[in-house]
PDB file of C-alpha atoms in Angstrom:
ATOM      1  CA  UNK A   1     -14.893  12.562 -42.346  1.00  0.00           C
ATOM      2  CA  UNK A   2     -14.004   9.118 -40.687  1.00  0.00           C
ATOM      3  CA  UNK A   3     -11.401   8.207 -43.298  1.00  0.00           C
ATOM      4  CA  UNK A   4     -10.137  12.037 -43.128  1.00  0.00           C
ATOM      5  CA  UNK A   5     -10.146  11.459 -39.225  1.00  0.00           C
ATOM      6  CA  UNK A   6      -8.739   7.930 -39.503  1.00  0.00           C
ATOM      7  CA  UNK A   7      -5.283   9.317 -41.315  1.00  0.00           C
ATOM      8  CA  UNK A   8      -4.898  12.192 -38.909  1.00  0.00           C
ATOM      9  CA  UNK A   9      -4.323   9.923 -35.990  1.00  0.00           C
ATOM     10  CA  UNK A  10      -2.407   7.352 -37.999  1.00  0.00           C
ATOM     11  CA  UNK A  11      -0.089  10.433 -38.384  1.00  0.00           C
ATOM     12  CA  UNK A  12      -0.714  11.406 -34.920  1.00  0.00           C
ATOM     13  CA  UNK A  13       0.205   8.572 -33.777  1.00  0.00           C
ATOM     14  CA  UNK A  14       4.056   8.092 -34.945  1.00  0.00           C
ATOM     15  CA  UNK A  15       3.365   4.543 -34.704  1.00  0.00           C
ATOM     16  CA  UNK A  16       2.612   3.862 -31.144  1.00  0.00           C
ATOM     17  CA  UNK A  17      -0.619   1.581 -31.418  1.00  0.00           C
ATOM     18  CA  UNK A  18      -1.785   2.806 -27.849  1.00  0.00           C
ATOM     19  CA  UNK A  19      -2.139   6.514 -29.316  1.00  0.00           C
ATOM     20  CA  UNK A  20      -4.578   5.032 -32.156  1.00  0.00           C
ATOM     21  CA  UNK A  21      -6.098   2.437 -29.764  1.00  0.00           C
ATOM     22  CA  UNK A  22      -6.763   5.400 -26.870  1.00  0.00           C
ATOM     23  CA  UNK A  23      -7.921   8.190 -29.087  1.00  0.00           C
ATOM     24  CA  UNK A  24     -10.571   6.232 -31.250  1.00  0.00           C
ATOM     25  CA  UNK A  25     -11.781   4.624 -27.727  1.00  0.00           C
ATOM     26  CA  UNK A  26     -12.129   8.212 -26.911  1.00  0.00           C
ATOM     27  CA  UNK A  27     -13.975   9.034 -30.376  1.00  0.00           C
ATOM     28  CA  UNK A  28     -16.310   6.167 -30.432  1.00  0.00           C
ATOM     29  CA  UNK A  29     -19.293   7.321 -29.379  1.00  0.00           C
ATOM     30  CA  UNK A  30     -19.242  10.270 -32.106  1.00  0.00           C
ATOM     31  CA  UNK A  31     -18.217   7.675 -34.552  1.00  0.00           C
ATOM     32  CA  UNK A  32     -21.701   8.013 -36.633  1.00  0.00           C
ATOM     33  CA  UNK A  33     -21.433  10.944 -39.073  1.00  0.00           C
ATOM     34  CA  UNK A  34     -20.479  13.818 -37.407  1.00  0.00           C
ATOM     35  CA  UNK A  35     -19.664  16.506 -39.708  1.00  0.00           C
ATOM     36  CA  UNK A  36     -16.969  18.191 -37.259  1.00  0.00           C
ATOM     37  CA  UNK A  37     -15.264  14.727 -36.642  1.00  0.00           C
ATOM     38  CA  UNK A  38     -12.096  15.286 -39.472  1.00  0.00           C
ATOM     39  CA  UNK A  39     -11.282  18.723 -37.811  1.00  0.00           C
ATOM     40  CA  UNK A  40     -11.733  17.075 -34.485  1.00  0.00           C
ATOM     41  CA  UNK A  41      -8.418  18.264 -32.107  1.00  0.00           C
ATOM     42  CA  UNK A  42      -6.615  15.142 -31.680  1.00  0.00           C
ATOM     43  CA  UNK A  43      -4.026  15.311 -28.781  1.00  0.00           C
ATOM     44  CA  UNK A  44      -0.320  15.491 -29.055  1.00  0.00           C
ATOM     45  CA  UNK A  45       1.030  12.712 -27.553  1.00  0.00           C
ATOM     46  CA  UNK A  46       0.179  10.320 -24.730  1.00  0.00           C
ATOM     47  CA  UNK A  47       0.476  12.854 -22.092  1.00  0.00           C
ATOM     48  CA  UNK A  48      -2.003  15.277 -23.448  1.00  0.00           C
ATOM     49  CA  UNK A  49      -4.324  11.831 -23.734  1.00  0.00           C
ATOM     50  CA  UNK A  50      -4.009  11.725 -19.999  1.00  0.00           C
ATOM     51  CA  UNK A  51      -4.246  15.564 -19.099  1.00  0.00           C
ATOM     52  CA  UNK A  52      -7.293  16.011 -21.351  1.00  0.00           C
ATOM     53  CA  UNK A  53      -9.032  12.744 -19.841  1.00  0.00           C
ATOM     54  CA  UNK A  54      -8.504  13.990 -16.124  1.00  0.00           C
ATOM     55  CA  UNK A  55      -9.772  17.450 -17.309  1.00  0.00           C
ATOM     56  CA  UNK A  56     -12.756  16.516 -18.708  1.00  0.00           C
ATOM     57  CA  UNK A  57     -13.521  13.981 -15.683  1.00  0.00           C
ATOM     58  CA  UNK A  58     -12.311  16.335 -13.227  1.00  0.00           C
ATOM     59  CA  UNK A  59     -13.381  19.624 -14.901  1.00  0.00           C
ATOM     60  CA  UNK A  60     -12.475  22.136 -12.289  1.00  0.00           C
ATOM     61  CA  UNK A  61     -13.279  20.154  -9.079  1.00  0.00           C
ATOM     62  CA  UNK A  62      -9.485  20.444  -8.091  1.00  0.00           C
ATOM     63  CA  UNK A  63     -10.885  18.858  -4.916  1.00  0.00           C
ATOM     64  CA  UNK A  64     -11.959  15.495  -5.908  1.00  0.00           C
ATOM     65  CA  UNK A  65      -8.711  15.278  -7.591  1.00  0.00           C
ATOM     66  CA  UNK A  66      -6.226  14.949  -4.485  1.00  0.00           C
ATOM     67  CA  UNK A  67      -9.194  13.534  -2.038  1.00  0.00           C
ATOM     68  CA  UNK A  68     -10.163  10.824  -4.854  1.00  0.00           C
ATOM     69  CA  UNK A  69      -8.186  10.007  -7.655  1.00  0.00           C
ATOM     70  CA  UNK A  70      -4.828  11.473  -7.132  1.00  0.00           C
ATOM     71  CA  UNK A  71      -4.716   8.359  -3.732  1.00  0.00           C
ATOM     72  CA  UNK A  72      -5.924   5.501  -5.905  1.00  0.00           C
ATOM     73  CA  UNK A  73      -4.162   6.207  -9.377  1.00  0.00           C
ATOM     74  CA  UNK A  74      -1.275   7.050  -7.584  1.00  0.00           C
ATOM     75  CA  UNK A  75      -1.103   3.605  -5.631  1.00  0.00           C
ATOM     76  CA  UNK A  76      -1.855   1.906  -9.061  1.00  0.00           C
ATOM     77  CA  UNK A  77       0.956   3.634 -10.822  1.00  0.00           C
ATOM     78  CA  UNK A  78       3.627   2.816  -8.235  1.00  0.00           C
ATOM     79  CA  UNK A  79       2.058  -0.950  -8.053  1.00  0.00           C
ATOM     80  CA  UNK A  80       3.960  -4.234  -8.429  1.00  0.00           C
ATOM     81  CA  UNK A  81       2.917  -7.539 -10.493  1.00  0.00           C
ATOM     82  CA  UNK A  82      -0.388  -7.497 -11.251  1.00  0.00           C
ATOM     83  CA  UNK A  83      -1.304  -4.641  -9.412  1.00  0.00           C
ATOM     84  CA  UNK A  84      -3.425  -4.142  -6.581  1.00  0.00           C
ATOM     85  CA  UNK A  85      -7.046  -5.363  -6.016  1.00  0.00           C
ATOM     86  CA  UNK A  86     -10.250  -2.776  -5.568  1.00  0.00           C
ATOM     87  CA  UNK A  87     -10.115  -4.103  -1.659  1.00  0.00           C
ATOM     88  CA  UNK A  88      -6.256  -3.484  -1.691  1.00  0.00           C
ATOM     89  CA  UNK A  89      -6.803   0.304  -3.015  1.00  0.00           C
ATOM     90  CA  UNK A  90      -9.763   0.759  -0.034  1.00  0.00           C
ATOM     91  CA  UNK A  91      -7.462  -1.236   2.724  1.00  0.00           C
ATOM     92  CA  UNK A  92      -4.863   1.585   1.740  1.00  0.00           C
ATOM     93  CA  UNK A  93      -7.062   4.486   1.472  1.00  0.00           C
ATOM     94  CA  UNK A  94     -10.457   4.133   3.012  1.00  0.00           C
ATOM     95  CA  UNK A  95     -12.261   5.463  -0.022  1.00  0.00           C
ATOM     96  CA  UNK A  96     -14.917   4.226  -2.126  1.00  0.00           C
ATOM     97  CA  UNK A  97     -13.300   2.881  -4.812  1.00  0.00           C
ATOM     98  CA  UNK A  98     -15.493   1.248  -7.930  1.00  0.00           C
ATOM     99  CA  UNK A  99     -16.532   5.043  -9.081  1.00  0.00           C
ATOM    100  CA  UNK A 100     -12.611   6.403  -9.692  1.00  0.00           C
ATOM    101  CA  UNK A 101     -11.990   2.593 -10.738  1.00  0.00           C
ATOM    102  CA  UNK A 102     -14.915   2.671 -13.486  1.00  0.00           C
ATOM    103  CA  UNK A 103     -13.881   6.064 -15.097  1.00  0.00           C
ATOM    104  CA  UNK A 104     -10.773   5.728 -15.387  1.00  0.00           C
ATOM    105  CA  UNK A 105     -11.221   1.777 -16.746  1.00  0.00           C
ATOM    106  CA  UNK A 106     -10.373   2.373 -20.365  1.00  0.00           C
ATOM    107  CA  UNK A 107      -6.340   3.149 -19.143  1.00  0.00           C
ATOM    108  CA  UNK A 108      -6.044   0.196 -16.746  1.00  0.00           C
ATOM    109  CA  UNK A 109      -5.845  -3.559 -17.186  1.00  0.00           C
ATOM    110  CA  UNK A 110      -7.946  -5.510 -14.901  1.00  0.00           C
ATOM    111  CA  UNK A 111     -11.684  -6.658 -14.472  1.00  0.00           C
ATOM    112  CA  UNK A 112     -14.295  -4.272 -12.847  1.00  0.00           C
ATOM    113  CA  UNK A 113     -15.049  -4.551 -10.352  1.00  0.00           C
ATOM    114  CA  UNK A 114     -12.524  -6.602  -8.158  1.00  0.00           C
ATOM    115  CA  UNK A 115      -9.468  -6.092 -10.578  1.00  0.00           C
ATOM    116  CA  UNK A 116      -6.195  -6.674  -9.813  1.00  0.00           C
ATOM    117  CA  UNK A 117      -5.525  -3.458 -11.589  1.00  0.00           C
ATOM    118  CA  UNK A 118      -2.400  -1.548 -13.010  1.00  0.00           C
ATOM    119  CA  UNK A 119      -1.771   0.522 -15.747  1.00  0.00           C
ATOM    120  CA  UNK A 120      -3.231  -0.036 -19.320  1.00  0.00           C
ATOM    121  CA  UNK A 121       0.691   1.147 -20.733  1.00  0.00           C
ATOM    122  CA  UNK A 122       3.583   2.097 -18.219  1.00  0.00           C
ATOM    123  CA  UNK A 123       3.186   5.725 -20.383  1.00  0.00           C
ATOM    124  CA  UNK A 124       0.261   6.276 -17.847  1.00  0.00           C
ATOM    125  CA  UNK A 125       2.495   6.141 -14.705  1.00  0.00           C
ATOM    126  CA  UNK A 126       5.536   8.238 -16.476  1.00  0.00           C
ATOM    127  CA  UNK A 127       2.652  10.937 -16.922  1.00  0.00           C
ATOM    128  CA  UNK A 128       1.882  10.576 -13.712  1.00  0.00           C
ATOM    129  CA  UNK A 129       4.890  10.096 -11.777  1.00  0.00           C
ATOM    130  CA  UNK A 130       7.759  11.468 -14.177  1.00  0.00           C
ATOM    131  CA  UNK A 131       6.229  14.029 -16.612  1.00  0.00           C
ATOM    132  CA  UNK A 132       7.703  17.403 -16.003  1.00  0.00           C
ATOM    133  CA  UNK A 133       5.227  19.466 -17.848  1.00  0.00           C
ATOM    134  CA  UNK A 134       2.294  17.398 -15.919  1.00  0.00           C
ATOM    135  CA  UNK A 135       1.877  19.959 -13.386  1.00  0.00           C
ATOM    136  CA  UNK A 136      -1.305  19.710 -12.416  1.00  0.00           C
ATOM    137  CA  UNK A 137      -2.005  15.785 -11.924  1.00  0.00           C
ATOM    138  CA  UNK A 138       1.440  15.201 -10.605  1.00  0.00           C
ATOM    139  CA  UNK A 139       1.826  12.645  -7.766  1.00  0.00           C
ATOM    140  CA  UNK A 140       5.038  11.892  -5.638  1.00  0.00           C
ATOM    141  CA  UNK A 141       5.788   8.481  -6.155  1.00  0.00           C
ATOM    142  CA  UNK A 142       7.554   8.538  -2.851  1.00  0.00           C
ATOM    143  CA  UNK A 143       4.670   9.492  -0.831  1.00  0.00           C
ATOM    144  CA  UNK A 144       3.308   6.248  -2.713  1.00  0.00           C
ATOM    145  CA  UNK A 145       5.233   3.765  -1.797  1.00  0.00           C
ATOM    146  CA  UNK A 146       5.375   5.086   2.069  1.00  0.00           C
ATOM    147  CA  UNK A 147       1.706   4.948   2.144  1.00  0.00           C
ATOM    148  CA  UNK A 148       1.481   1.123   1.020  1.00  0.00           C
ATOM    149  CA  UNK A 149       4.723   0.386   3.118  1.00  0.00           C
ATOM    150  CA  UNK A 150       2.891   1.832   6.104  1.00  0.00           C
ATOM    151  CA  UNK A 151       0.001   0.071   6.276  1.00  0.00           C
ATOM    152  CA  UNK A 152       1.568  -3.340   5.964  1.00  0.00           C
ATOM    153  CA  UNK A 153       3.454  -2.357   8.772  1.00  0.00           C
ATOM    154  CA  UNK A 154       0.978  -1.197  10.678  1.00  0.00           C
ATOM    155  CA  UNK A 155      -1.063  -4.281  10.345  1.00  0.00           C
ATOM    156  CA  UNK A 156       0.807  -6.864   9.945  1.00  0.00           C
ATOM    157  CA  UNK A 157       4.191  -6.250  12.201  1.00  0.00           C
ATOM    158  CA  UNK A 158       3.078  -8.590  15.095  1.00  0.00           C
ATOM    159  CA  UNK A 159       1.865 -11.081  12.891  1.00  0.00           C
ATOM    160  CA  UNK A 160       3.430 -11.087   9.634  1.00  0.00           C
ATOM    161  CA  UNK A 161       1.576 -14.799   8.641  1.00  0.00           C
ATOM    162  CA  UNK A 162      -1.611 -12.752   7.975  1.00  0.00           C
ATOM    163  CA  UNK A 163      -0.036 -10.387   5.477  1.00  0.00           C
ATOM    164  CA  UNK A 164      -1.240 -11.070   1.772  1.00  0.00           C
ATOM    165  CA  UNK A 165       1.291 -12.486  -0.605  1.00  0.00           C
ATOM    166  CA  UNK A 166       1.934  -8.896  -2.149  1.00  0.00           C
ATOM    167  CA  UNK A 167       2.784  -7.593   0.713  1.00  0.00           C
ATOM    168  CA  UNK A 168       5.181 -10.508   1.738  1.00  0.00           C
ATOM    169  CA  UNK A 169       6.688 -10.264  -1.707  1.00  0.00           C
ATOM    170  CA  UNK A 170       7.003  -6.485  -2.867  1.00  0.00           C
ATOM    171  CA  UNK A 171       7.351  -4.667   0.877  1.00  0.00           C
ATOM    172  CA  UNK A 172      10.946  -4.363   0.472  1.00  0.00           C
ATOM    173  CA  UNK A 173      10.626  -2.835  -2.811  1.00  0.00           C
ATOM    174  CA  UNK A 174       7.943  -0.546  -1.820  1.00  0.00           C
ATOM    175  CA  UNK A 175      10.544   0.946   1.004  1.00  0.00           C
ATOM    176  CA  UNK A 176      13.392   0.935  -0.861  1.00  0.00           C
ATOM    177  CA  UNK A 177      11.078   3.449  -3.102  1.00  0.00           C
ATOM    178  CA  UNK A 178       9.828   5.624  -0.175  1.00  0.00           C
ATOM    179  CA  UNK A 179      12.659   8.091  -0.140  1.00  0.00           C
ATOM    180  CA  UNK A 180      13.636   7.741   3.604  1.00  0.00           C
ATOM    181  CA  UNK A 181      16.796   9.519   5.542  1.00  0.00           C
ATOM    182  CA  UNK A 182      19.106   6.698   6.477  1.00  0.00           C
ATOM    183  CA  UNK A 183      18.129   6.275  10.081  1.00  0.00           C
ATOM    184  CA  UNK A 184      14.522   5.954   8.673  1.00  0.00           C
ATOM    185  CA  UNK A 185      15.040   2.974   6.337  1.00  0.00           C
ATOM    186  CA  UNK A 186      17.374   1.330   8.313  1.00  0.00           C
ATOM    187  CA  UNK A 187      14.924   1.529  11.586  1.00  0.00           C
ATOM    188  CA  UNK A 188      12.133   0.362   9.204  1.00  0.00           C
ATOM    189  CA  UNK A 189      13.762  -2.799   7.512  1.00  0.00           C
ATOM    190  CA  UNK A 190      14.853  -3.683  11.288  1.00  0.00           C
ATOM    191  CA  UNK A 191      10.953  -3.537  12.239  1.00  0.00           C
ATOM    192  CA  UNK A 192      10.121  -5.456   8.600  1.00  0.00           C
ATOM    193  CA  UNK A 193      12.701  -8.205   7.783  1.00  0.00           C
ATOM    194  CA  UNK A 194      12.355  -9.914  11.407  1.00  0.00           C
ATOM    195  CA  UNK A 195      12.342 -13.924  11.999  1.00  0.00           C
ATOM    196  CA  UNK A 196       8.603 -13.736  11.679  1.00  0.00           C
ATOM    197  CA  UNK A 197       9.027 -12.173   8.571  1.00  0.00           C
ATOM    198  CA  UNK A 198      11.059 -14.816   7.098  1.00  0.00           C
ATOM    199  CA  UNK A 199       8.953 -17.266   7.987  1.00  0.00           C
ATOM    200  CA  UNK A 200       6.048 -16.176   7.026  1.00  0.00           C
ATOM    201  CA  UNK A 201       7.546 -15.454   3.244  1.00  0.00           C
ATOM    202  CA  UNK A 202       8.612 -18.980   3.388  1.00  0.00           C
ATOM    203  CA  UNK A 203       5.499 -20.297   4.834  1.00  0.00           C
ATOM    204  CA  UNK A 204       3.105 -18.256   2.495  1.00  0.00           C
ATOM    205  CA  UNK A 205       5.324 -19.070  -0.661  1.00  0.00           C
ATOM    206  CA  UNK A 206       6.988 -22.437  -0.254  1.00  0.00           C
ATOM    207  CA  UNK A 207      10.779 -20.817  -0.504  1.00  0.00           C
ATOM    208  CA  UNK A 208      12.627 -18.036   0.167  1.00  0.00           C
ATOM    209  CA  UNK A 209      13.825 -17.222  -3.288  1.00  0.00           C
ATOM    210  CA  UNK A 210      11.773 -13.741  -3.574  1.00  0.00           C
ATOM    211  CA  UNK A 211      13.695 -13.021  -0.172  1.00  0.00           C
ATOM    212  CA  UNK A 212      16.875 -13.515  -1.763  1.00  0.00           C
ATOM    213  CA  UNK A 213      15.707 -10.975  -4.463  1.00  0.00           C
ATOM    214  CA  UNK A 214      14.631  -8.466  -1.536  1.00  0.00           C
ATOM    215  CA  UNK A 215      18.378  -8.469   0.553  1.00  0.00           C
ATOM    216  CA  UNK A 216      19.690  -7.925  -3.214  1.00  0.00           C
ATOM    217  CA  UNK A 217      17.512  -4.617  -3.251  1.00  0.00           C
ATOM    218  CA  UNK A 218      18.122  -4.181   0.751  1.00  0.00           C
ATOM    219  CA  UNK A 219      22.266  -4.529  -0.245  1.00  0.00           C
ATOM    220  CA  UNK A 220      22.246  -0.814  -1.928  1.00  0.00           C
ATOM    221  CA  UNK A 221      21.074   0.983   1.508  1.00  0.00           C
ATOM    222  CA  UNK A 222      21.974  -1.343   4.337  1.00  0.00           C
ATOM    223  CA  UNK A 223      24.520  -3.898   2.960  1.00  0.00           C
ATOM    224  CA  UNK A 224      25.164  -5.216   6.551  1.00  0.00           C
ATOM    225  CA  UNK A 225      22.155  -6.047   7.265  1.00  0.00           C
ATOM    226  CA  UNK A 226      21.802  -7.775   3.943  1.00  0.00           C
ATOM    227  CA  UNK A 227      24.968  -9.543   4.090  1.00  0.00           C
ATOM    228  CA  UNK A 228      23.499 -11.009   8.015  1.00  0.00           C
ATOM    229  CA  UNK A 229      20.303 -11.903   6.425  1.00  0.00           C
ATOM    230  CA  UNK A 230      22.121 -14.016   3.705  1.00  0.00           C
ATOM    231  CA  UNK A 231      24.232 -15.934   6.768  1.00  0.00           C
ATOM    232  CA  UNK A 232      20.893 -16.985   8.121  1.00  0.00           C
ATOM    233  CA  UNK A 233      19.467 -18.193   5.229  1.00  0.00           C
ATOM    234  CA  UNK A 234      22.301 -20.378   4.625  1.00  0.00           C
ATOM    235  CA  UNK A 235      23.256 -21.331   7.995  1.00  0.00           C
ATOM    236  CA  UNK A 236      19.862 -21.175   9.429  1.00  0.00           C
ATOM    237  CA  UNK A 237      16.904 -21.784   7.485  1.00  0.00           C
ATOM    238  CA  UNK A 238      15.923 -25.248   5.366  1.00  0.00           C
ATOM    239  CA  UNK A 239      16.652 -23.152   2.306  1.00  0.00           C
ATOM    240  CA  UNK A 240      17.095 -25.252  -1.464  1.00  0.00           C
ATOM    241  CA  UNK A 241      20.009 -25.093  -3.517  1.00  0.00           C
ATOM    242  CA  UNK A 242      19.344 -22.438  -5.587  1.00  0.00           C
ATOM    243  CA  UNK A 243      18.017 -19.674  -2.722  1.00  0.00           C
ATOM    244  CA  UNK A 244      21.921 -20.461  -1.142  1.00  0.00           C
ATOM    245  CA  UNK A 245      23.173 -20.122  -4.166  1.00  0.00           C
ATOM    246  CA  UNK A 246      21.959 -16.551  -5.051  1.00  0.00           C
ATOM    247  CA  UNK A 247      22.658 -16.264  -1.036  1.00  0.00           C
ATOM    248  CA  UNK A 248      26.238 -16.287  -1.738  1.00  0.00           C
ATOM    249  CA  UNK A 249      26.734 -14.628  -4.742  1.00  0.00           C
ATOM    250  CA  UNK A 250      25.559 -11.479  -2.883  1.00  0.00           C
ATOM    251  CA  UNK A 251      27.789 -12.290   0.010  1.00  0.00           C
ATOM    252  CA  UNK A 252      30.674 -12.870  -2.544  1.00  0.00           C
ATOM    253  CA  UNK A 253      29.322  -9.042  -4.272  1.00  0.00           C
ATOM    254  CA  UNK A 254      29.036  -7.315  -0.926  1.00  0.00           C
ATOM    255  CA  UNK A 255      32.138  -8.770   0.151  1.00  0.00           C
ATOM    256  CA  UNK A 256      33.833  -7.520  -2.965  1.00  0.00           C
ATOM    257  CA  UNK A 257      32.263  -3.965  -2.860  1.00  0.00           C
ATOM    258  CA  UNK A 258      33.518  -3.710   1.098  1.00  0.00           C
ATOM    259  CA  UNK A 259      37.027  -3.854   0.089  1.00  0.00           C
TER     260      UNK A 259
END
């Protein structure tokens, strides 16, 4: 049965390791001699991995679904870097977290119980996030990103030196994501990239290279106020060679673009 099982999912699997390496973690607590194990109904694909995992933790408490995973596997999915940490997830949501964190272990990297934590294969957030025919665990990425952007606002506007370094670093990203009219994003990046801002990315971090990186991403919405921010770090700030250097190639693309 094992060996009948074992070529199934090698033909299952088309190749992708993570199929094999998911569905046997799945398996291996039926691994003695089960006689139903070779006609055992493997899943097709990655996504119906996922939707069979959430069914069988969830079973039909549609509830516990949006009030505790749906929050906390959505933030992980739309995460930057490493991820976030199990305090992170609870600073964003105000749930208990190690529970949601435990079950759903096997399809994240990070260490239990403190993490940082993101997702095992980037397959896990494209079911999530992307996946047309996941219709029942689907979670607006958008909604996402404005949830994390909104708390680091919230806390941290009138004192931006007691941000963490995520939040310093991947804020701009994280609104650039959040699907907001153009009065909204510009009035938010006016309340975000402020002098105390700056500072306290340069401060935190050493330089102001990851700002550079940001007014690149800021250029596509609000180009003038990334071509400003650019002046000042050249003109204004005790920025190294290379930060003014990346400074002025997106002054020299912005100004091209204009014309």
């Amino acid at each position: 049965a094992k060996n009948t099982l074992a070529g199934r999912i090698s033909h299952a699997s088309q190749g992708i390791f993570l199929y094999a390496h998911l569905v046997l973690d799945e398996l291996r607590h039926h691994m003695p001699d089960d006689p139903g194990l070779a006609e055992y109904s493997l899943p097709d694909g990655l996504s119906q991995l996922y939707q069979a995992f959430l069914n069988r933790e969830l079973g039909t408490d549609e509830e516990r679904w949006y009030a505790e995973f749906e929050p906390i596997l959505g933030l992980i999915a739309v995460a930057r870097d490493a991820g976030f940490t199990a305090t992170q997830l609870h600073e964003f949501t105000g749930l208990p977290v190690t529970q949601p964190l435990r079950l759903c272990n096997q399809y994240l990297v990070g260490d239990l119980p403190e993490g940082p934590f993101r997702p095992f294969h980037r397959s896990l957030s494209e079911f999530l996030l992307e996946d047309v025919e996941n219709s029942d665990y689907h979670i607006d990425s958008a909604t996402m990103h404005r949830r994390i952007v909104d708390h680091y606002v919230s806390h941290y506007e009138q004192n931006w030196t007691l941000c963490d370094v995520y939040g310093l670093s991947n804020i701009i990203d994280h609104a650039a994501a959040a699907d907001l009219s153009a009065s909204e994003s510009r009035r938010l990046f006016s309340r975000i990239l402020t002098n105390g801002f700056v500072t306290a990315v340069q401060n935190r971090m050493g330089w102001l290279y990851s700002l550079v990186e940001d007014l690149a991403t800021l250029a596509e919405s609000e180009p003038a106020l990334a071509a400003d921010l650019c002046y000042e770090l050249i003109l204004d700030r005790p920025a190294n060679s290379l930060v003014i250097q990346h400074a002025l190639r997106l002054l020299v693309r912005l100004g091209t673009e204009s014309q």
